[in-house]
mmCIF file of C-alpha atoms in Angstrom:
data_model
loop_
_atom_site.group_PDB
_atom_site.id
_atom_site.type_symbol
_atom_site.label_atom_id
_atom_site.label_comp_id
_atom_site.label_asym_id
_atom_site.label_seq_id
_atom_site.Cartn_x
_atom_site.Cartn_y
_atom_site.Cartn_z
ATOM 1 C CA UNK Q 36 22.290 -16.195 8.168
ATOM 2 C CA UNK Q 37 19.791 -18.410 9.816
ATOM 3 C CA UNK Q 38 15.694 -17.496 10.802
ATOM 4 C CA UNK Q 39 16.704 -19.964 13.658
ATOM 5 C CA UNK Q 40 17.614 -16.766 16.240
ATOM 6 C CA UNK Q 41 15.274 -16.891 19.589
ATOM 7 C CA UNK Q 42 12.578 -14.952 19.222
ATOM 8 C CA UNK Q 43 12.286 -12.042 21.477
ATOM 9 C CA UNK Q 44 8.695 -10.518 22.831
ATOM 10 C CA UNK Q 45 6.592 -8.421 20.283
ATOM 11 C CA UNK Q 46 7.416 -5.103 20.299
ATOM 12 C CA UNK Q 47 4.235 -2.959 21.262
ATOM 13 C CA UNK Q 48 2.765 -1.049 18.442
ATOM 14 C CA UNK Q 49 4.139 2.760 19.767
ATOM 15 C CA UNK Q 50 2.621 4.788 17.439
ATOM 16 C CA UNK Q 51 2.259 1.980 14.741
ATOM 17 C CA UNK Q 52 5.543 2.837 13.523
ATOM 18 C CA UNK Q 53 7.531 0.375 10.777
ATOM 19 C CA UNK Q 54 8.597 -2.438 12.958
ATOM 20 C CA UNK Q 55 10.577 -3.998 10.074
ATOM 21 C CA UNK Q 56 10.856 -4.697 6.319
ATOM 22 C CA UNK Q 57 10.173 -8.163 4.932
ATOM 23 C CA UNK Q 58 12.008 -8.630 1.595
ATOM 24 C CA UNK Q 59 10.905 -11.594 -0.837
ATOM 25 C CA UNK Q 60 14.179 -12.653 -3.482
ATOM 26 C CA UNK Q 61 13.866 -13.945 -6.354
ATOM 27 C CA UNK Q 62 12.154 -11.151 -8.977
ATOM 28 C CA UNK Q 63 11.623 -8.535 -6.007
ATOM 29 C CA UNK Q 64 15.210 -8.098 -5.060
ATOM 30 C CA UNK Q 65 17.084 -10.258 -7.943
ATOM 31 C CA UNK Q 66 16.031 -10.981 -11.512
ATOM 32 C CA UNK Q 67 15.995 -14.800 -11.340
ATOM 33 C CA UNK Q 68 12.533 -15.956 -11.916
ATOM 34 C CA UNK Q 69 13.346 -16.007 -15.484
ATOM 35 C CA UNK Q 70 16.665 -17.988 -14.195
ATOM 36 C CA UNK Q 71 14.051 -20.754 -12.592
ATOM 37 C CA UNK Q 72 12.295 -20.911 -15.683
ATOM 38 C CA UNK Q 73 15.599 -21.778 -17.823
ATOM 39 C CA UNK Q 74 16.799 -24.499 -14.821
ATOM 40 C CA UNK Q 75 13.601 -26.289 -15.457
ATOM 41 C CA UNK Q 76 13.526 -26.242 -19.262
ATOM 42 C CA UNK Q 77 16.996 -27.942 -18.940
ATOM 43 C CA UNK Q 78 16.810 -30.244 -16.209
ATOM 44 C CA UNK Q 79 13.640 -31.664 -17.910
ATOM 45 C CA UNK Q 80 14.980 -31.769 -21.489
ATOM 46 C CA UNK Q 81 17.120 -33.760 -20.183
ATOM 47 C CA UNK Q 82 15.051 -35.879 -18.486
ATOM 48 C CA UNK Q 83 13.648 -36.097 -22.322
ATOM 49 C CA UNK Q 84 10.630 -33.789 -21.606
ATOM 50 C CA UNK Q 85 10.032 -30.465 -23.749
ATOM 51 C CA UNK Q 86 8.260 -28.052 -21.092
ATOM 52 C CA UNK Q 87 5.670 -25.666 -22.374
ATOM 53 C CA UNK Q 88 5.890 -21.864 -22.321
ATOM 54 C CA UNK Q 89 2.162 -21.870 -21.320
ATOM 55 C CA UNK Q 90 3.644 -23.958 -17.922
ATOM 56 C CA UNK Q 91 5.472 -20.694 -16.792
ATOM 57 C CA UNK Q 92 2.962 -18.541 -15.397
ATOM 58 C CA UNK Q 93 2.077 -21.617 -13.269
ATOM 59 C CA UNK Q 94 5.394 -22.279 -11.859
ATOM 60 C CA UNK Q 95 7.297 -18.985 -11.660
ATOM 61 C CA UNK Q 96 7.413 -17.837 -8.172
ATOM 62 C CA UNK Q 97 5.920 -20.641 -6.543
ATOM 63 C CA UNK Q 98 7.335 -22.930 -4.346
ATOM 64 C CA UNK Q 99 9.696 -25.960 -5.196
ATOM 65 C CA UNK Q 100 7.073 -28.407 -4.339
ATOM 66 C CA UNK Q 101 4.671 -27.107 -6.056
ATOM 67 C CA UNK Q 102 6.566 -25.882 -9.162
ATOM 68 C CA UNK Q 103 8.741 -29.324 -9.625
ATOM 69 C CA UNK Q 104 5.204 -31.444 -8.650
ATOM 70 C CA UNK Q 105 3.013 -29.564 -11.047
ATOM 71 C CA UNK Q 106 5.891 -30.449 -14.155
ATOM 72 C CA UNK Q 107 5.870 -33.953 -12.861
ATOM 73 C CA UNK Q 108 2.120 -34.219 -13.418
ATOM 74 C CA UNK Q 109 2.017 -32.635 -16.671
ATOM 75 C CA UNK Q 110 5.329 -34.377 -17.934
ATOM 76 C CA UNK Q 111 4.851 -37.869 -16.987
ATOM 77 C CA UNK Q 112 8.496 -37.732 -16.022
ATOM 78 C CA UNK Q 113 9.854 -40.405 -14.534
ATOM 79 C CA UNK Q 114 11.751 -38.779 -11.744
ATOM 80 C CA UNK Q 115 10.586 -38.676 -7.523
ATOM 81 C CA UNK Q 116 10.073 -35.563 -6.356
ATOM 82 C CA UNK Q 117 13.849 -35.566 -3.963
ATOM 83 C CA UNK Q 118 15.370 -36.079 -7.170
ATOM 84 C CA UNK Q 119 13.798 -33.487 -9.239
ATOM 85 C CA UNK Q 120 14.657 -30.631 -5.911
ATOM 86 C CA UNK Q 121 18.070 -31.819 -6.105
ATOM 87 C CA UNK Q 122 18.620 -31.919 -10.201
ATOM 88 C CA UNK Q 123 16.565 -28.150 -10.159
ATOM 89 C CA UNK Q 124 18.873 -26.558 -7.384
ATOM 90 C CA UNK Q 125 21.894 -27.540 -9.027
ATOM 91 C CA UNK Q 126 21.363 -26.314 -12.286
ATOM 92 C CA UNK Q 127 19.772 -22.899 -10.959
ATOM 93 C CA UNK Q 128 23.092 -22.457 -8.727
ATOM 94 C CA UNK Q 129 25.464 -23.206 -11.503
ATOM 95 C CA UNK Q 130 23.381 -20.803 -13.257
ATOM 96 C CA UNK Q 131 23.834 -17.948 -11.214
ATOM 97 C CA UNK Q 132 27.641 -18.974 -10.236
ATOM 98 C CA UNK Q 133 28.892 -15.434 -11.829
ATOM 99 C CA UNK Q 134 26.549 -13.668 -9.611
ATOM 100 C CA UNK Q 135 22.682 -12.562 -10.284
ATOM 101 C CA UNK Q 136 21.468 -8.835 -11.106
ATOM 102 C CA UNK Q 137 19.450 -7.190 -8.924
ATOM 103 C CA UNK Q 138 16.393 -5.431 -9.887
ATOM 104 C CA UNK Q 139 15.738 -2.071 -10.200
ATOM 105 C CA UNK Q 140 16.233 0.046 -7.030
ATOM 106 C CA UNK Q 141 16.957 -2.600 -4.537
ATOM 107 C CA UNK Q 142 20.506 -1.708 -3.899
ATOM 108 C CA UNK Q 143 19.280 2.316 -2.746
ATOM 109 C CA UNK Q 144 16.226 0.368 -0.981
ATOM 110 C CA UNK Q 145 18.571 -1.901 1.026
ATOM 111 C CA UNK Q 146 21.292 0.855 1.844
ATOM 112 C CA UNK Q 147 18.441 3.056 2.742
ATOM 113 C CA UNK Q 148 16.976 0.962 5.271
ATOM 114 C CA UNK Q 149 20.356 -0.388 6.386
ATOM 115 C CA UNK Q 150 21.286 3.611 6.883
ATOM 116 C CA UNK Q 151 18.241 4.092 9.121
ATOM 117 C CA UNK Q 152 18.739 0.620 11.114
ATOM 118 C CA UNK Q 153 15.554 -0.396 10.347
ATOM 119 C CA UNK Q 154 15.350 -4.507 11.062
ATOM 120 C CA UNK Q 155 15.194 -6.211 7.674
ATOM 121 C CA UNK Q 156 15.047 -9.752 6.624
ATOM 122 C CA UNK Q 157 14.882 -12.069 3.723
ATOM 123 C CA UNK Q 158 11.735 -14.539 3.357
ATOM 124 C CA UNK Q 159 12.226 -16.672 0.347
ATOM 125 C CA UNK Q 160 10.586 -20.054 -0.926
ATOM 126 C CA UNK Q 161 14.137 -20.747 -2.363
ATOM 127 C CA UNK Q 162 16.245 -23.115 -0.349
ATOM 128 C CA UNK Q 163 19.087 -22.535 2.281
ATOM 129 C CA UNK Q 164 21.650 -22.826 -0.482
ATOM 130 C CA UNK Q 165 20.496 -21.202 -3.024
ATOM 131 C CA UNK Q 166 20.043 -18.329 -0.993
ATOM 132 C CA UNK Q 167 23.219 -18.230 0.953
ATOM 133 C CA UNK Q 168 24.580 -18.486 -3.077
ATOM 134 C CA UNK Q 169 22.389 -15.581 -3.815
ATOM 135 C CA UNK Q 170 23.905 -13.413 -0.728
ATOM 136 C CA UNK Q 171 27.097 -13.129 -2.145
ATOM 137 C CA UNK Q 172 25.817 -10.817 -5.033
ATOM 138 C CA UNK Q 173 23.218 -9.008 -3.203
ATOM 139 C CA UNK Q 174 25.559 -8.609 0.286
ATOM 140 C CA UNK Q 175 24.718 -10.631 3.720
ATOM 141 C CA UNK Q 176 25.245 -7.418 5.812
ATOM 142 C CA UNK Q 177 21.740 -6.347 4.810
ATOM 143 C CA UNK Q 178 19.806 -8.758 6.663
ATOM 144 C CA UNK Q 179 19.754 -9.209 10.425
ATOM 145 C CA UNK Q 180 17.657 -12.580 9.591
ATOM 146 C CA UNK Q 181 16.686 -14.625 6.630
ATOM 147 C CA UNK Q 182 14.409 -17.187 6.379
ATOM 148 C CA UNK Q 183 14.431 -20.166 3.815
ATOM 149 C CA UNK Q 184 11.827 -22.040 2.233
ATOM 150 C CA UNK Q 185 13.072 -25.578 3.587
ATOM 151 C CA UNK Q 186 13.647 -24.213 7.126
ATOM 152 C CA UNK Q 187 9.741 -23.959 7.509
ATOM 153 C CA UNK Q 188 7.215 -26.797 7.809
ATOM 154 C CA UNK Q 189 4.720 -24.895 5.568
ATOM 155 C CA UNK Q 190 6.696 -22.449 2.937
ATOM 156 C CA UNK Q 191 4.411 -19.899 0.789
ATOM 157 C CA UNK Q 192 1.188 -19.520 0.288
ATOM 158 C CA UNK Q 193 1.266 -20.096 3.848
ATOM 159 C CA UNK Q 194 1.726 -17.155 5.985
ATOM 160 C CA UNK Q 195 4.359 -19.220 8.467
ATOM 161 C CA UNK Q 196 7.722 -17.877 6.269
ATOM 162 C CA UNK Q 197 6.744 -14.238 7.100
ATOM 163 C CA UNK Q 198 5.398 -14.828 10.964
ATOM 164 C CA UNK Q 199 8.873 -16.588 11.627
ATOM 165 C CA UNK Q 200 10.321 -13.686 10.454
ATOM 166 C CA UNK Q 201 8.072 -10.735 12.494
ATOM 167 C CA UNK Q 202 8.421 -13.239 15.384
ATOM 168 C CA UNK Q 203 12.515 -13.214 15.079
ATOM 169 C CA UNK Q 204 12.436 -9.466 15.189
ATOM 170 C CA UNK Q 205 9.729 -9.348 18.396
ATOM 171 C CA UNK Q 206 7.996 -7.351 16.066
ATOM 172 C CA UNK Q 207 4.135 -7.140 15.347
ATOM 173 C CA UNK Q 208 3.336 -8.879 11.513
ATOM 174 C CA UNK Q 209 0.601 -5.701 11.033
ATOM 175 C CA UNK Q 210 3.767 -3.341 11.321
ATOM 176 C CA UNK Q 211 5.978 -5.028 9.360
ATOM 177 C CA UNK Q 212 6.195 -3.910 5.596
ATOM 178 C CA UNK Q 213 6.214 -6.920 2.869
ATOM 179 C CA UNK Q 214 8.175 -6.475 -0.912
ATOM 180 C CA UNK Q 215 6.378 -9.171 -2.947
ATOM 181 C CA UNK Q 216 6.554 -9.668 -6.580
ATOM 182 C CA UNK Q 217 3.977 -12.833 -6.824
ATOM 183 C CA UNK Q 218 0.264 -13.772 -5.909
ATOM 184 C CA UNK Q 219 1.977 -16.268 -3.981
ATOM 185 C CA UNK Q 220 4.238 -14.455 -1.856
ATOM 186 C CA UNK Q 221 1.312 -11.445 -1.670
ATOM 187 C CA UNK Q 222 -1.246 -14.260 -0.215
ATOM 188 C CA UNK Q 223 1.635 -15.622 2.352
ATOM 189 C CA UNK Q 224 2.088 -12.170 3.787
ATOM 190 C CA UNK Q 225 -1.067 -10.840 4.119
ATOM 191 C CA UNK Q 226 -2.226 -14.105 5.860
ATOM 192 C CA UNK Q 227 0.375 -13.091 8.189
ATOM 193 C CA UNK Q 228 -1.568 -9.778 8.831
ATOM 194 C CA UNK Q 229 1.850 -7.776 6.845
ATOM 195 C CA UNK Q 230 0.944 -4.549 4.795
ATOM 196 C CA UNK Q 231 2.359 -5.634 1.361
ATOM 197 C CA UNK Q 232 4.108 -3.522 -1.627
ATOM 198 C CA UNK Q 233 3.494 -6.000 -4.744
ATOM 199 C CA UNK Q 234 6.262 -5.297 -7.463
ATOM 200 C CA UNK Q 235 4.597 -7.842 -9.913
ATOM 201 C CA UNK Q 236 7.392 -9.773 -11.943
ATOM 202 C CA UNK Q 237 5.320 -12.664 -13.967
ATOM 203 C CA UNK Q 238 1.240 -11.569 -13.863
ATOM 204 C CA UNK Q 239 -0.418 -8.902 -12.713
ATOM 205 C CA UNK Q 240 -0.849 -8.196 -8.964
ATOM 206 C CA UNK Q 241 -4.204 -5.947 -8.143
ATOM 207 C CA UNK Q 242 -4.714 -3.678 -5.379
ATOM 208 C CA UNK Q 243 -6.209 -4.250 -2.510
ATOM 209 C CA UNK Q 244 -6.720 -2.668 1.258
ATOM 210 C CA UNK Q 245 -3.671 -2.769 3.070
ATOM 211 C CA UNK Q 246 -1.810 -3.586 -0.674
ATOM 212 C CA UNK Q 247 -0.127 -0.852 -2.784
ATOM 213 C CA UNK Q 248 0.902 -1.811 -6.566
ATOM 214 C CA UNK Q 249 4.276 -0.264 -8.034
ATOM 215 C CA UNK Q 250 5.901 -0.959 -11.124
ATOM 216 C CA UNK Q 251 9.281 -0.996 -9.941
ATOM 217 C CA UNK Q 252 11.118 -0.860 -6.225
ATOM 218 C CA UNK Q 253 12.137 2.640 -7.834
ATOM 219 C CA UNK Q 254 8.977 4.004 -6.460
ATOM 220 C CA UNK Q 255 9.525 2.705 -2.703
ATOM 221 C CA UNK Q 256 11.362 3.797 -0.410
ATOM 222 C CA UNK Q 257 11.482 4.053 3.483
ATOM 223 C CA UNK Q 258 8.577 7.300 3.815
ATOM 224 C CA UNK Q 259 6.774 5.286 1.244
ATOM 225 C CA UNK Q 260 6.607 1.744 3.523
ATOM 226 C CA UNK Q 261 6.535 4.093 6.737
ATOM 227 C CA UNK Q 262 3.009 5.447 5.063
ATOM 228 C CA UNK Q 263 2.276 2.029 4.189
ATOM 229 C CA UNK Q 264 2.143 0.878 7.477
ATOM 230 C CA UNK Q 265 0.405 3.547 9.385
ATOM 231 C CA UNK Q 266 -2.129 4.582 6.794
ATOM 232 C CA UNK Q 267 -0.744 7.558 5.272
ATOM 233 C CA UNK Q 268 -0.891 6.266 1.936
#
């Protein structure tokens, strides 16, 4: 899996009909922000740091170089920021060697959308290899294209992860459907002109125009982002 395919010419908007679904990872499609968390408490105890719980909310779901830098700062720890990306991604992948559980309702989600062929990717802030790790729980054949946080110049907030993917599918970014479960991925993809579904995981998500707030990815499925995108719902 690669977001390296050529791109092909957008797709005209027929009917402004779903184009494609846009999946974030971690805490939308597999419970591991909690995972992250319990990397970075260990990495930096070892690094003789004791990280506070107040720190969570701050670093959850952002990413790497922001998460790792912010600790850095409030730490004092002697570490560069290369080493700290390196020490975090190996203790999150031994982690989740046995596999990771995914969340509520993504495995019907996925094999829905897979059923009805519509084009579906992965856009995470999470590196090449801890995503390729993370495909072999939640299954590879879901995802025509996946896009990784250090394959991009400018990862999340920035709305280039999701317009890499909408461009690799020829598809228009205001037709493609976004599952977020952050502020930060939510601000990424609707800079990049997606309708979003926020499944908060961490804080709360509000509504907003061309935003719809679920508790769980229970209450989506393929009518629901259909609606989403042409303004049924």
């Amino acid at each position: 899996m690669t977001s390296t395919i050529p791109a092909s010419p957008t797709r005209t908007a027929e009917g402004g009909a779903l184009q494609a679904v846009l999946l974030d990872m971690d805490g939308t499609l597999v419970d591991t922000e909690g995972f992250w968390w319990d990397a970075e408490v260990s990495v930096f105890a070892d690094l003789g740091h004791r990280l506070d719980e107040a720190w969570k909310d701050v670093v959850v779901g952002g990413p790497m170089t922001r998460s790792a830098g912010y600790l850095m700062e409030v730490t004092g720890a002697d570490v560069t920021l290369d080493e700290l990306t390196v020490l975090l991604n190996d203790r999150f992948e031994k982690r989740i060697a046995d596999g990771v559980p995914l969340m509520p309702g993504a495995a019907r989600l996925l094999a829905e959308l897979a059923r009805h062929e519509i084009p579906t990717a992965l856009v995470s802030a999470s590196h090449r290899r801890i995503i390729d790790r993370v495909l072999d729980s939640v299954g590879r054949h879901h995802f025509a294209l996946t896009v990784a946080g250090d394959e991009v110049t400018r990862t999340k907030p920035h709305p280039e992860p999701y317009l890499t993917a909408a461009r690799g599918f020829g598809a228009d970014p205001r037709l493609c459907a976004v599952i977020e479960d952050t502020a930060t991925g939510v601000a990424a993809a609707e800079a990049a002109g997606c309708r979003v579904v926020a499944v908060p995981s961490v804080s709360p998500i509000a509504p907003a125009p061309g935003r719809v707030v679920v508790g769980s990815l229970e209450e989506v499925d393929l009518a629901f982002l259909r609606g989403l995108v042409t303004g049924a719902r």
